[in-house]
Tab-separated table of C-alpha atoms in Angstrom:
chain	number	residue	atom	x	y	z
A	81	UNK	CA	-17.067	38.590	3.430
A	82	UNK	CA	-14.451	39.185	6.450
A	83	UNK	CA	-13.893	42.719	7.426
A	84	UNK	CA	-14.211	45.160	3.674
A	85	UNK	CA	-10.825	46.856	4.798
A	86	UNK	CA	-9.064	43.265	6.313
A	87	UNK	CA	-6.937	42.283	3.761
A	88	UNK	CA	-5.394	45.790	4.229
A	89	UNK	CA	-5.398	46.251	7.672
A	90	UNK	CA	-4.136	43.270	9.314
A	91	UNK	CA	-1.149	40.669	8.320
A	92	UNK	CA	-1.226	37.343	7.293
A	93	UNK	CA	0.076	35.301	10.675
A	94	UNK	CA	1.802	31.717	10.150
A	95	UNK	CA	1.253	28.920	12.420
A	96	UNK	CA	2.811	28.835	15.820
A	97	UNK	CA	4.977	25.844	16.487
A	98	UNK	CA	6.813	24.615	18.843
A	99	UNK	CA	10.461	25.093	19.289
A	100	UNK	CA	12.596	23.172	17.389
A	101	UNK	CA	14.698	21.874	19.580
A	102	UNK	CA	11.965	20.367	21.411
A	103	UNK	CA	9.571	19.405	19.664
A	104	UNK	CA	12.622	16.867	17.543
A	105	UNK	CA	12.602	14.942	21.184
A	106	UNK	CA	8.739	14.128	20.885
A	107	UNK	CA	6.114	12.819	18.117
A	108	UNK	CA	3.541	15.538	19.379
A	109	UNK	CA	1.807	17.437	16.793
A	110	UNK	CA	4.394	20.372	15.921
A	111	UNK	CA	2.445	23.205	15.560
A	112	UNK	CA	0.216	24.958	18.332
A	113	UNK	CA	-2.952	26.837	17.987
A	114	UNK	CA	-4.214	30.048	17.135
A	115	UNK	CA	-5.594	32.191	19.725
A	116	UNK	CA	-9.482	33.335	18.850
A	117	UNK	CA	-8.602	36.928	18.060
A	118	UNK	CA	-6.067	36.267	15.815
A	119	UNK	CA	-7.899	34.031	13.948
A	120	UNK	CA	-11.001	36.752	13.838
A	121	UNK	CA	-8.135	39.054	12.673
A	122	UNK	CA	-7.337	35.918	9.645
A	123	UNK	CA	-10.594	35.989	9.012
A	124	UNK	CA	-11.358	39.256	8.880
A	125	UNK	CA	-8.749	39.671	5.543
A	126	UNK	CA	-10.947	37.330	3.897
A	127	UNK	CA	-12.063	40.688	1.274
A	128	UNK	CA	-15.078	40.490	-0.772
A	129	UNK	CA	-13.954	39.718	-3.935
A	130	UNK	CA	-16.785	39.020	-5.599
A	131	UNK	CA	-15.809	35.530	-7.667
A	132	UNK	CA	-13.927	33.511	-5.161
A	133	UNK	CA	-11.528	31.368	-6.918
A	134	UNK	CA	-10.355	29.725	-3.064
A	135	UNK	CA	-12.867	27.247	-3.796
A	136	UNK	CA	-13.141	26.249	-7.109
A	137	UNK	CA	-11.503	22.694	-7.602
A	138	UNK	CA	-10.031	22.867	-10.820
A	139	UNK	CA	-6.844	21.224	-12.361
A	140	UNK	CA	-4.461	23.823	-14.395
A	141	UNK	CA	-1.136	22.349	-16.056
A	142	UNK	CA	-2.067	19.495	-13.807
A	143	UNK	CA	-2.192	20.797	-10.444
A	144	UNK	CA	-4.861	21.985	-8.505
A	145	UNK	CA	-6.218	25.165	-8.319
A	146	UNK	CA	-8.824	25.840	-5.614
A	147	UNK	CA	-10.295	23.652	-3.585
A	148	UNK	CA	-10.784	20.415	-4.583
A	149	UNK	CA	-13.842	19.550	-2.126
A	150	UNK	CA	-15.286	23.132	-2.896
A	151	UNK	CA	-15.418	24.475	0.828
A	152	UNK	CA	-17.345	27.366	1.476
A	153	UNK	CA	-14.483	29.243	2.668
A	154	UNK	CA	-15.457	32.897	2.339
A	155	UNK	CA	-18.478	31.901	4.380
A	156	UNK	CA	-16.779	30.562	7.225
A	157	UNK	CA	-14.159	32.942	7.013
A	158	UNK	CA	-16.751	35.713	7.615
A	159	UNK	CA	-18.438	33.625	10.149
A	160	UNK	CA	-14.863	32.909	12.062
A	161	UNK	CA	-14.452	36.846	11.936
A	162	UNK	CA	-17.725	37.443	13.482
A	163	UNK	CA	-16.986	35.101	16.450
A	164	UNK	CA	-20.399	32.293	14.829
A	165	UNK	CA	-17.796	29.556	15.115
A	166	UNK	CA	-20.502	27.180	15.922
A	167	UNK	CA	-22.037	28.159	12.278
A	168	UNK	CA	-18.903	28.106	10.580
A	169	UNK	CA	-18.519	24.692	11.681
A	170	UNK	CA	-21.997	23.831	9.506
A	171	UNK	CA	-20.696	25.394	6.628
A	172	UNK	CA	-17.346	23.796	6.791
A	173	UNK	CA	-19.009	20.389	7.264
A	174	UNK	CA	-21.621	20.857	4.670
A	175	UNK	CA	-18.857	19.617	1.812
A	176	UNK	CA	-15.846	18.228	4.010
A	177	UNK	CA	-16.290	15.131	5.647
A	178	UNK	CA	-12.883	15.503	7.358
A	179	UNK	CA	-11.398	18.575	8.675
A	180	UNK	CA	-9.248	17.721	11.157
A	181	UNK	CA	-7.041	15.713	8.519
A	182	UNK	CA	-7.097	18.299	5.606
A	183	UNK	CA	-6.670	21.498	8.112
A	184	UNK	CA	-3.254	19.106	8.973
A	185	UNK	CA	-2.069	17.726	5.888
A	186	UNK	CA	-3.842	19.118	3.155
A	187	UNK	CA	-0.959	21.744	0.753
A	188	UNK	CA	-3.791	24.196	0.844
A	189	UNK	CA	-4.075	25.011	-2.800
A	190	UNK	CA	-6.791	27.015	-2.168
A	191	UNK	CA	-4.287	29.717	-0.687
A	192	UNK	CA	-2.770	29.616	-4.070
A	193	UNK	CA	-6.038	30.456	-5.452
A	194	UNK	CA	-6.779	33.085	-2.994
A	195	UNK	CA	-7.600	36.617	-4.229
A	196	UNK	CA	-5.788	38.304	-1.642
A	197	UNK	CA	-2.773	36.484	-3.261
A	198	UNK	CA	-2.260	38.119	-6.087
A	199	UNK	CA	-0.191	40.967	-4.604
A	200	UNK	CA	-0.450	40.025	-0.885
A	201	UNK	CA	0.351	36.941	1.161
A	202	UNK	CA	-3.232	34.603	1.262
A	203	UNK	CA	-5.757	34.455	3.635
A	204	UNK	CA	-4.323	31.672	6.456
A	205	UNK	CA	-7.630	29.254	4.925
A	206	UNK	CA	-5.842	26.479	6.092
A	207	UNK	CA	-5.336	27.616	9.896
A	208	UNK	CA	-8.778	28.907	10.290
A	209	UNK	CA	-10.204	25.170	8.701
A	210	UNK	CA	-8.375	23.799	11.706
A	211	UNK	CA	-9.184	25.869	14.127
A	212	UNK	CA	-13.358	25.566	13.086
A	213	UNK	CA	-13.026	21.512	13.326
A	214	UNK	CA	-10.571	21.612	16.577
A	215	UNK	CA	-13.398	23.553	18.081
A	216	UNK	CA	-16.202	22.026	17.045
A	217	UNK	CA	-15.068	18.552	18.870
A	218	UNK	CA	-13.466	20.559	21.797
A	219	UNK	CA	-17.163	22.255	22.715
A	220	UNK	CA	-19.017	18.855	22.342
A	221	UNK	CA	-20.669	20.086	18.723
A	222	UNK	CA	-19.974	17.179	17.141
A	223	UNK	CA	-21.951	13.643	18.053
A	224	UNK	CA	-23.143	10.905	16.007
A	225	UNK	CA	-25.676	11.300	13.823
A	226	UNK	CA	-27.645	8.108	13.800
A	227	UNK	CA	-29.073	7.316	10.459
A	228	UNK	CA	-32.892	7.188	11.073
A	229	UNK	CA	-34.026	4.546	8.317
A	230	UNK	CA	-31.838	1.867	6.800
A	231	UNK	CA	-32.275	0.716	3.298
A	232	UNK	CA	-31.788	-3.161	2.724
A	233	UNK	CA	-28.534	-2.258	0.413
A	234	UNK	CA	-24.766	-3.571	1.478
A	235	UNK	CA	-22.090	-1.995	0.476
A	236	UNK	CA	-18.344	-3.142	0.297
A	237	UNK	CA	-16.075	-0.534	0.603
A	238	UNK	CA	-12.023	-1.850	-0.244
A	239	UNK	CA	-9.563	0.480	1.432
A	240	UNK	CA	-9.841	2.788	4.275
A	241	UNK	CA	-7.835	5.795	3.286
A	242	UNK	CA	-9.859	9.334	2.894
A	243	UNK	CA	-11.712	8.477	-0.396
A	244	UNK	CA	-12.976	5.204	1.516
A	245	UNK	CA	-13.799	6.896	4.556
A	246	UNK	CA	-15.153	9.752	2.912
A	247	UNK	CA	-17.552	7.713	0.446
A	248	UNK	CA	-18.617	5.544	3.431
A	249	UNK	CA	-19.500	8.047	5.605
A	250	UNK	CA	-22.049	9.467	2.573
A	251	UNK	CA	-23.450	6.352	2.048
A	252	UNK	CA	-23.617	5.505	5.730
A	253	UNK	CA	-26.068	8.596	5.870
A	254	UNK	CA	-27.882	7.976	2.643
A	255	UNK	CA	-29.040	4.760	4.698
A	256	UNK	CA	-27.180	2.034	3.312
A	257	UNK	CA	-25.050	-0.644	5.460
A	258	UNK	CA	-21.412	-0.250	4.886
A	259	UNK	CA	-18.653	-2.220	5.621
A	260	UNK	CA	-15.287	-1.303	5.049
A	261	UNK	CA	-11.883	-3.977	4.579
A	262	UNK	CA	-8.773	-2.936	5.613
A	263	UNK	CA	-5.250	-5.321	5.692
A	264	UNK	CA	-3.724	-3.638	7.811
A	265	UNK	CA	-4.752	-3.780	11.558
A	266	UNK	CA	-5.740	-0.110	11.797
A	267	UNK	CA	-8.106	1.783	9.367
A	268	UNK	CA	-6.830	5.087	8.469
A	269	UNK	CA	-4.649	4.048	5.413
A	270	UNK	CA	-1.951	6.366	5.436
A	271	UNK	CA	-3.700	8.737	7.320
A	272	UNK	CA	-2.954	6.116	9.990
A	273	UNK	CA	0.560	4.557	9.027
A	274	UNK	CA	1.797	7.137	6.087
A	275	UNK	CA	1.745	10.564	7.567
A	276	UNK	CA	3.738	10.815	10.633
A	277	UNK	CA	2.372	11.579	13.486
A	278	UNK	CA	3.688	14.936	14.321
A	279	UNK	CA	1.990	15.890	11.257
A	280	UNK	CA	-1.171	14.500	12.020
A	281	UNK	CA	-1.441	12.423	15.485
A	282	UNK	CA	-3.173	9.039	15.690
A	283	UNK	CA	-5.501	10.019	18.215
A	284	UNK	CA	-7.337	12.864	15.936
A	285	UNK	CA	-7.522	9.728	12.954
A	286	UNK	CA	-8.892	7.212	15.628
A	287	UNK	CA	-11.400	9.833	16.760
A	288	UNK	CA	-12.946	10.165	13.289
A	289	UNK	CA	-12.722	6.266	12.983
A	290	UNK	CA	-14.873	5.714	16.214
A	291	UNK	CA	-17.197	8.200	15.464
A	292	UNK	CA	-17.892	6.136	11.926
A	293	UNK	CA	-18.455	3.462	14.290
A	294	UNK	CA	-20.702	4.698	16.490
A	295	UNK	CA	-22.436	5.740	13.027
A	296	UNK	CA	-23.134	2.425	12.005
A	297	UNK	CA	-19.822	2.181	9.533
A	298	UNK	CA	-18.651	-1.938	10.050
A	299	UNK	CA	-14.772	-1.862	9.506
A	300	UNK	CA	-12.950	-5.175	9.108
A	301	UNK	CA	-9.296	-4.723	9.417
A	302	UNK	CA	-6.448	-7.707	8.611
A	303	UNK	CA	-8.452	-8.799	5.927
A	304	UNK	CA	-6.626	-8.695	2.446
A	305	UNK	CA	-9.573	-8.759	-0.489
A	306	UNK	CA	-7.727	-11.801	-2.784
A	307	UNK	CA	-6.194	-13.407	0.470
A	308	UNK	CA	-8.713	-13.305	3.117
A	309	UNK	CA	-11.800	-12.796	0.769
A	310	UNK	CA	-12.697	-13.429	-2.386
A	311	UNK	CA	-13.802	-10.502	-4.914
A	312	UNK	CA	-16.310	-13.230	-5.718
A	313	UNK	CA	-17.499	-13.348	-1.987
A	314	UNK	CA	-17.886	-9.503	-1.843
A	315	UNK	CA	-20.180	-9.237	-5.289
A	316	UNK	CA	-22.212	-12.274	-3.961
A	317	UNK	CA	-22.820	-10.778	-0.307
A	318	UNK	CA	-23.047	-7.260	-1.373
A	319	UNK	CA	-24.903	-5.228	-3.525
A	320	UNK	CA	-22.301	-2.761	-4.760
A	321	UNK	CA	-18.153	-2.877	-4.191
A	322	UNK	CA	-16.433	0.192	-4.471
A	323	UNK	CA	-12.530	0.047	-4.778
A	324	UNK	CA	-10.605	2.931	-2.761
A	325	UNK	CA	-7.223	0.985	-1.888
A	326	UNK	CA	-5.004	3.990	-3.017
A	327	UNK	CA	-1.644	4.022	-5.286
A	328	UNK	CA	0.747	2.468	-3.006
A	329	UNK	CA	3.236	0.620	-5.402
A	330	UNK	CA	6.375	2.440	-4.674
A	331	UNK	CA	9.126	3.403	-6.728
A	332	UNK	CA	12.578	2.557	-6.330
A	333	UNK	CA	15.983	2.924	-7.778
A	334	UNK	CA	17.293	0.546	-10.062
A	335	UNK	CA	20.855	1.493	-9.864
A	336	UNK	CA	23.663	-0.095	-8.998
A	337	UNK	CA	24.401	-1.827	-5.830
A	338	UNK	CA	20.325	-1.249	-4.813
A	339	UNK	CA	20.800	-4.204	-3.027
A	340	UNK	CA	23.199	-3.482	-0.022
A	341	UNK	CA	21.603	-3.141	3.433
A	342	UNK	CA	20.160	0.186	4.718
A	343	UNK	CA	18.247	0.554	1.543
A	344	UNK	CA	14.862	1.457	2.369
A	345	UNK	CA	10.997	2.747	0.340
A	346	UNK	CA	10.243	5.263	2.055
A	347	UNK	CA	7.133	4.499	3.090
A	348	UNK	CA	8.434	1.136	4.796
A	349	UNK	CA	10.241	3.691	6.840
A	350	UNK	CA	7.395	5.569	7.846
A	351	UNK	CA	5.218	3.163	8.654
A	352	UNK	CA	7.381	1.291	11.071
A	353	UNK	CA	7.911	4.276	12.812
A	354	UNK	CA	4.422	4.501	13.700
A	355	UNK	CA	3.596	1.091	14.047
A	356	UNK	CA	6.802	1.258	16.770
A	357	UNK	CA	4.912	4.849	18.036
A	358	UNK	CA	2.158	2.570	18.735
A	359	UNK	CA	3.674	-0.484	20.005
A	360	UNK	CA	2.001	-2.609	17.300
A	361	UNK	CA	3.771	-5.908	16.880
A	362	UNK	CA	6.006	-5.787	14.055
A	363	UNK	CA	8.430	-8.917	11.807
A	364	UNK	CA	11.965	-9.162	11.961
A	365	UNK	CA	14.006	-6.379	11.519
A	366	UNK	CA	10.562	-4.491	10.270
A	367	UNK	CA	11.658	-1.090	12.583
A	368	UNK	CA	13.952	1.100	11.213
A	369	UNK	CA	16.473	2.953	13.858
A	370	UNK	CA	18.874	5.694	12.158
A	371	UNK	CA	19.935	6.808	15.757
A	372	UNK	CA	23.208	7.824	15.481
A	373	UNK	CA	23.307	6.828	11.547
A	374	UNK	CA	24.161	9.522	8.134
A	375	UNK	CA	20.958	9.083	6.518
A	376	UNK	CA	20.152	10.520	2.783
A	377	UNK	CA	16.768	10.610	1.415
A	378	UNK	CA	15.963	10.450	-2.102
A	379	UNK	CA	13.306	12.675	-3.113
A	380	UNK	CA	12.137	16.281	-3.070
A	381	UNK	CA	8.649	15.962	-2.188
A	382	UNK	CA	6.241	15.801	1.156
A	383	UNK	CA	7.249	12.040	2.012
A	384	UNK	CA	10.801	12.916	1.688
A	385	UNK	CA	10.214	15.870	4.186
A	386	UNK	CA	8.515	13.670	6.269
A	387	UNK	CA	11.418	11.183	6.524
A	388	UNK	CA	13.789	14.042	7.185
A	389	UNK	CA	11.593	14.489	10.019
A	390	UNK	CA	11.611	11.355	11.234
A	391	UNK	CA	15.295	10.494	11.473
A	392	UNK	CA	15.629	13.474	13.511
A	393	UNK	CA	13.293	12.763	16.029
A	394	UNK	CA	15.821	9.241	16.257
A	395	UNK	CA	18.610	10.996	16.930
A	396	UNK	CA	20.351	10.723	13.363
A	397	UNK	CA	23.751	11.635	12.873
A	398	UNK	CA	23.083	14.099	9.842
A	399	UNK	CA	20.491	13.900	7.484
A	400	UNK	CA	20.540	14.888	3.529
A	401	UNK	CA	17.831	15.139	0.923
A	402	UNK	CA	18.312	14.706	-2.741
A	403	UNK	CA	15.893	16.079	-5.293
A	404	UNK	CA	16.406	16.616	-9.168
A	405	UNK	CA	14.969	19.724	-10.013
A	406	UNK	CA	16.833	23.038	-9.025
A	407	UNK	CA	16.006	25.345	-6.238
A	408	UNK	CA	12.454	26.873	-6.849
A	409	UNK	CA	12.594	31.501	-6.708
A	410	UNK	CA	11.184	33.146	-4.015
A	411	UNK	CA	8.647	34.904	-5.938
A	412	UNK	CA	6.070	33.430	-8.748
A	413	UNK	CA	7.816	33.117	-11.994
A	414	UNK	CA	6.373	34.642	-14.873
A	415	UNK	CA	5.322	31.022	-16.287
A	416	UNK	CA	3.438	30.346	-13.105
A	417	UNK	CA	0.636	32.833	-12.707
A	418	UNK	CA	-1.926	32.901	-9.886
A	419	UNK	CA	-4.366	31.215	-9.569
A	420	UNK	CA	-2.050	28.717	-10.110
A	421	UNK	CA	-0.568	26.771	-6.653
A	422	UNK	CA	2.680	29.256	-6.291
A	423	UNK	CA	5.710	27.128	-7.415
A	424	UNK	CA	8.118	29.458	-4.775
A	425	UNK	CA	10.674	28.191	-2.296
A	426	UNK	CA	9.269	27.318	1.373
A	427	UNK	CA	10.923	26.238	4.267
A	428	UNK	CA	8.733	23.526	5.364
A	429	UNK	CA	8.381	22.190	8.845
A	430	UNK	CA	11.211	19.496	8.344
A	431	UNK	CA	13.761	21.383	6.812
A	432	UNK	CA	13.566	24.229	9.528
A	433	UNK	CA	14.041	21.356	12.388
A	434	UNK	CA	17.039	20.193	10.273
A	435	UNK	CA	18.381	23.726	9.766
A	436	UNK	CA	18.149	24.757	13.843
A	437	UNK	CA	19.137	21.787	15.252
A	438	UNK	CA	21.903	20.041	12.729
A	439	UNK	CA	23.011	23.754	11.430
A	440	UNK	CA	22.188	23.293	7.777
A	441	UNK	CA	18.973	22.909	5.159
A	442	UNK	CA	19.456	19.541	4.443
A	443	UNK	CA	18.086	20.035	0.686
A	444	UNK	CA	20.776	19.349	-1.860
A	445	UNK	CA	19.105	20.720	-5.309
A	446	UNK	CA	19.906	19.124	-9.094
A	447	UNK	CA	21.651	16.100	-8.049
A	448	UNK	CA	21.481	12.552	-9.289
A	449	UNK	CA	22.517	9.670	-7.309
A	450	UNK	CA	24.454	7.470	-9.635
A	451	UNK	CA	25.313	4.543	-7.406
A	452	UNK	CA	25.191	3.131	-3.971
A	453	UNK	CA	28.765	1.042	-2.115
A	454	UNK	CA	28.283	-1.844	0.358
A	455	UNK	CA	31.220	-2.859	2.873
A	456	UNK	CA	32.316	-6.382	3.121
A	457	UNK	CA	29.299	-7.402	5.190
A	458	UNK	CA	26.960	-5.986	2.363
A	459	UNK	CA	26.071	-3.062	4.557
A	460	UNK	CA	25.416	0.115	2.751
A	461	UNK	CA	28.456	2.549	3.358
A	462	UNK	CA	28.501	5.582	0.573
A	463	UNK	CA	26.522	6.848	-1.973
A	464	UNK	CA	28.090	8.522	-5.853
A	465	UNK	CA	26.359	11.048	-7.131
A	466	UNK	CA	26.835	14.017	-9.984
A	467	UNK	CA	24.973	17.453	-10.469
A	468	UNK	CA	22.944	17.990	-13.469
A	469	UNK	CA	21.245	20.128	-15.142
A	470	UNK	CA	17.787	21.075	-16.993
A	471	UNK	CA	17.873	21.678	-20.756
A	472	UNK	CA	15.105	22.274	-22.391
A	473	UNK	CA	14.410	20.966	-26.563
A	474	UNK	CA	13.489	23.394	-28.857
A	475	UNK	CA	10.103	21.351	-29.051
A	476	UNK	CA	9.366	22.554	-25.435
A	477	UNK	CA	10.406	19.255	-23.537
A	478	UNK	CA	13.040	19.196	-21.090
A	479	UNK	CA	15.715	16.400	-19.649
A	480	UNK	CA	18.334	16.397	-16.957
A	481	UNK	CA	22.448	16.315	-18.226
A	482	UNK	CA	24.605	15.148	-16.108
A	483	UNK	CA	27.527	17.838	-15.585
A	484	UNK	CA	31.556	16.639	-15.518
A	485	UNK	CA	33.575	16.700	-12.690
A	486	UNK	CA	30.642	17.303	-10.232
A	487	UNK	CA	31.039	13.629	-9.233
A	488	UNK	CA	30.506	13.295	-5.078
A	489	UNK	CA	30.856	10.934	-2.617
A	490	UNK	CA	28.691	10.418	0.485
A	491	UNK	CA	29.350	8.769	3.693
A	492	UNK	CA	25.873	7.424	4.649
A	493	UNK	CA	24.490	4.150	6.587
A	494	UNK	CA	20.621	4.649	5.588
A	495	UNK	CA	18.770	5.728	2.811
A	496	UNK	CA	15.230	6.315	2.157
A	497	UNK	CA	14.086	6.376	-1.486
A	498	UNK	CA	11.096	8.564	-1.754
A	499	UNK	CA	10.175	9.278	-5.329
A	500	UNK	CA	6.898	8.859	-5.504
A	501	UNK	CA	4.330	5.832	-6.397
A	502	UNK	CA	3.336	4.103	-9.376
A	503	UNK	CA	0.102	3.103	-8.911
A	504	UNK	CA	-2.145	0.861	-7.688
A	505	UNK	CA	-0.649	-2.431	-6.847
A	506	UNK	CA	-1.765	-4.598	-9.448
A	507	UNK	CA	-2.509	-7.808	-7.158
A	508	UNK	CA	-6.012	-6.979	-6.429
A	509	UNK	CA	-7.311	-5.189	-9.072
A	510	UNK	CA	-5.949	-8.351	-11.484
A	511	UNK	CA	-7.790	-10.622	-8.481
A	512	UNK	CA	-11.460	-8.346	-9.546
A	513	UNK	CA	-10.611	-8.502	-12.813
A	514	UNK	CA	-11.079	-4.656	-13.428
A	515	UNK	CA	-9.679	-2.962	-16.580
A	516	UNK	CA	-6.883	-0.522	-15.896
A	517	UNK	CA	-5.299	2.126	-18.065
A	518	UNK	CA	-2.128	2.388	-19.129
A	519	UNK	CA	-0.452	4.054	-15.795
A	520	UNK	CA	-2.141	0.701	-14.078
A	521	UNK	CA	-4.966	2.480	-12.402
A	522	UNK	CA	-8.092	1.553	-12.662
A	523	UNK	CA	-10.570	2.313	-15.738
A	524	UNK	CA	-12.970	4.350	-14.208
A	525	UNK	CA	-14.296	7.555	-15.668
A	526	UNK	CA	-13.925	11.034	-13.588
A	527	UNK	CA	-17.230	11.721	-12.326
A	528	UNK	CA	-19.085	8.365	-12.515
A	529	UNK	CA	-16.795	6.033	-11.795
A	530	UNK	CA	-18.179	2.747	-12.972
A	531	UNK	CA	-15.885	-0.106	-13.780
A	532	UNK	CA	-16.075	-2.563	-16.345
A	533	UNK	CA	-17.990	-5.112	-13.874
A	534	UNK	CA	-21.546	-4.549	-12.665
A	535	UNK	CA	-21.919	-2.938	-9.305
A	536	UNK	CA	-18.005	-2.239	-8.733
A	537	UNK	CA	-16.884	1.431	-8.698
A	538	UNK	CA	-13.338	2.702	-7.926
A	539	UNK	CA	-12.244	5.763	-6.864
A	540	UNK	CA	-9.320	7.892	-5.267
A	541	UNK	CA	-6.137	7.427	-6.024
A	542	UNK	CA	-6.575	3.841	-7.199
A	543	UNK	CA	-8.406	5.458	-9.975
A	544	UNK	CA	-6.412	9.217	-10.647
A	545	UNK	CA	-3.230	7.780	-8.990
A	546	UNK	CA	-1.167	9.622	-6.799
A	547	UNK	CA	-2.524	12.824	-5.328
A	548	UNK	CA	-3.734	15.006	-2.993
A	549	UNK	CA	-6.410	14.387	0.064
A	550	UNK	CA	-8.279	16.397	-1.168
A	551	UNK	CA	-9.068	15.052	-4.529
A	552	UNK	CA	-9.573	11.757	-2.533
A	553	UNK	CA	-12.283	12.867	-0.117
A	554	UNK	CA	-13.741	14.492	-4.322
A	555	UNK	CA	-14.098	11.188	-5.335
A	556	UNK	CA	-14.901	9.615	-2.362
A	557	UNK	CA	-18.070	11.824	-1.714
A	558	UNK	CA	-18.802	11.533	-5.595
A	559	UNK	CA	-18.423	8.165	-6.166
A	560	UNK	CA	-21.129	7.584	-3.053
A	561	UNK	CA	-23.378	9.428	-4.818
A	562	UNK	CA	-23.155	7.105	-7.977
A	563	UNK	CA	-23.448	4.493	-6.148
A	564	UNK	CA	-26.683	5.595	-4.427
A	565	UNK	CA	-27.891	6.373	-7.499
A	566	UNK	CA	-26.961	2.810	-8.861
A	567	UNK	CA	-28.902	0.886	-6.010
A	568	UNK	CA	-32.064	3.388	-5.551
A	569	UNK	CA	-32.609	4.705	-9.183
A	570	UNK	CA	-32.170	8.554	-7.751
A	571	UNK	CA	-30.093	9.948	-5.037
A	572	UNK	CA	-29.946	12.852	-2.679
A	573	UNK	CA	-26.462	12.525	-2.219
A	574	UNK	CA	-24.247	16.171	-3.104
A	575	UNK	CA	-21.161	14.559	-4.316
């Protein structure tokens, strides 16, 4: 695959990024495209490794290793190297319904499992994927695929995130009539509202939604199942129902002073920011503007990083991000061997922006928030912390121990809580009467996706809990196959 000596002849080239000082003044995508010549070199680095691990899609120690949708990565890397872009697109679309999303926001477990990455930087798989799909749209190769035949089967999908969209795409192409119900006023789920525009421009999401509409999928927005339409009505009107509601119940902090004004859940902040960018109507005080304010983000993950980048674009006075874990090493530790995803220190887009515009990396490690303090009017004015250390017991379990004498007081007017998601929101699941697991997710086995209710299936984060976009697409494709089998007695869908 690629050039036989390409991984030795060429070095990995990272994404081209716009100047940090200019990009924090707008909401446009922060990366710029590679040239075709650069992409050819990067495709050439894909080695003839015999057994590619990049598309295995397995879990090791709870983390994805390789691509969960089993992208045919070596094949389209080779085709890009040879300049056969249209053929590369055909191979990419065989396994991935939405490469324009994954090529921008997926954390790329494929690259962590790349064989080149055993001793050298991985092949730039994610950038090549993004370039293939972008070139497909630019050249008009991606056109509506109108099913030639229609069955008489009708399917309702609740939720329009990546799992819902992927299952709808597959079932529509199988000839079924598909309707997606979305409680927000725009389809896309977290693709539309939860991921900031500088990472995933909303025109790109709407382009795909419009394409799905042209292919025959119906979208019913501003409709909350259990409120505007009952589960019983869906089950009566449709031959099958798929629950793809995501895992949007955010974790909160229950500590002293939590009720102070100025403390927000991260997804509320990001959603309101996107709505404001799209000029949507919002409730009074829904929009959170941190211009000129001191901001602290609690939580060290991707959502927290997006909050940092959003605060910078709102021209905050300062921004700091707290993480409970120690700073990661610059190289893989002995207990994090290939092909596991590398748990190493990286400088993501938001941290680079903060370092170059505010003077330092905003991240603080091994730190725990102990309380919030408000002024006499109830507005947040300071936050108290203490440093912690990770300690292990004789059974191999760890906990965090506070370090006396490391207490600190931080001036702050806005805090964003970005400590993950507990699981799906429960009211809808209770309305349906589906069984749930101890974690609150829909009880549906991976691989068949059936619930305790006849004809009702579940997939994506609603079933597995908070996860990656590629796992959502994987489950969306697989549940479509199972529903097609359920309705027709056989299936040709790949899953």
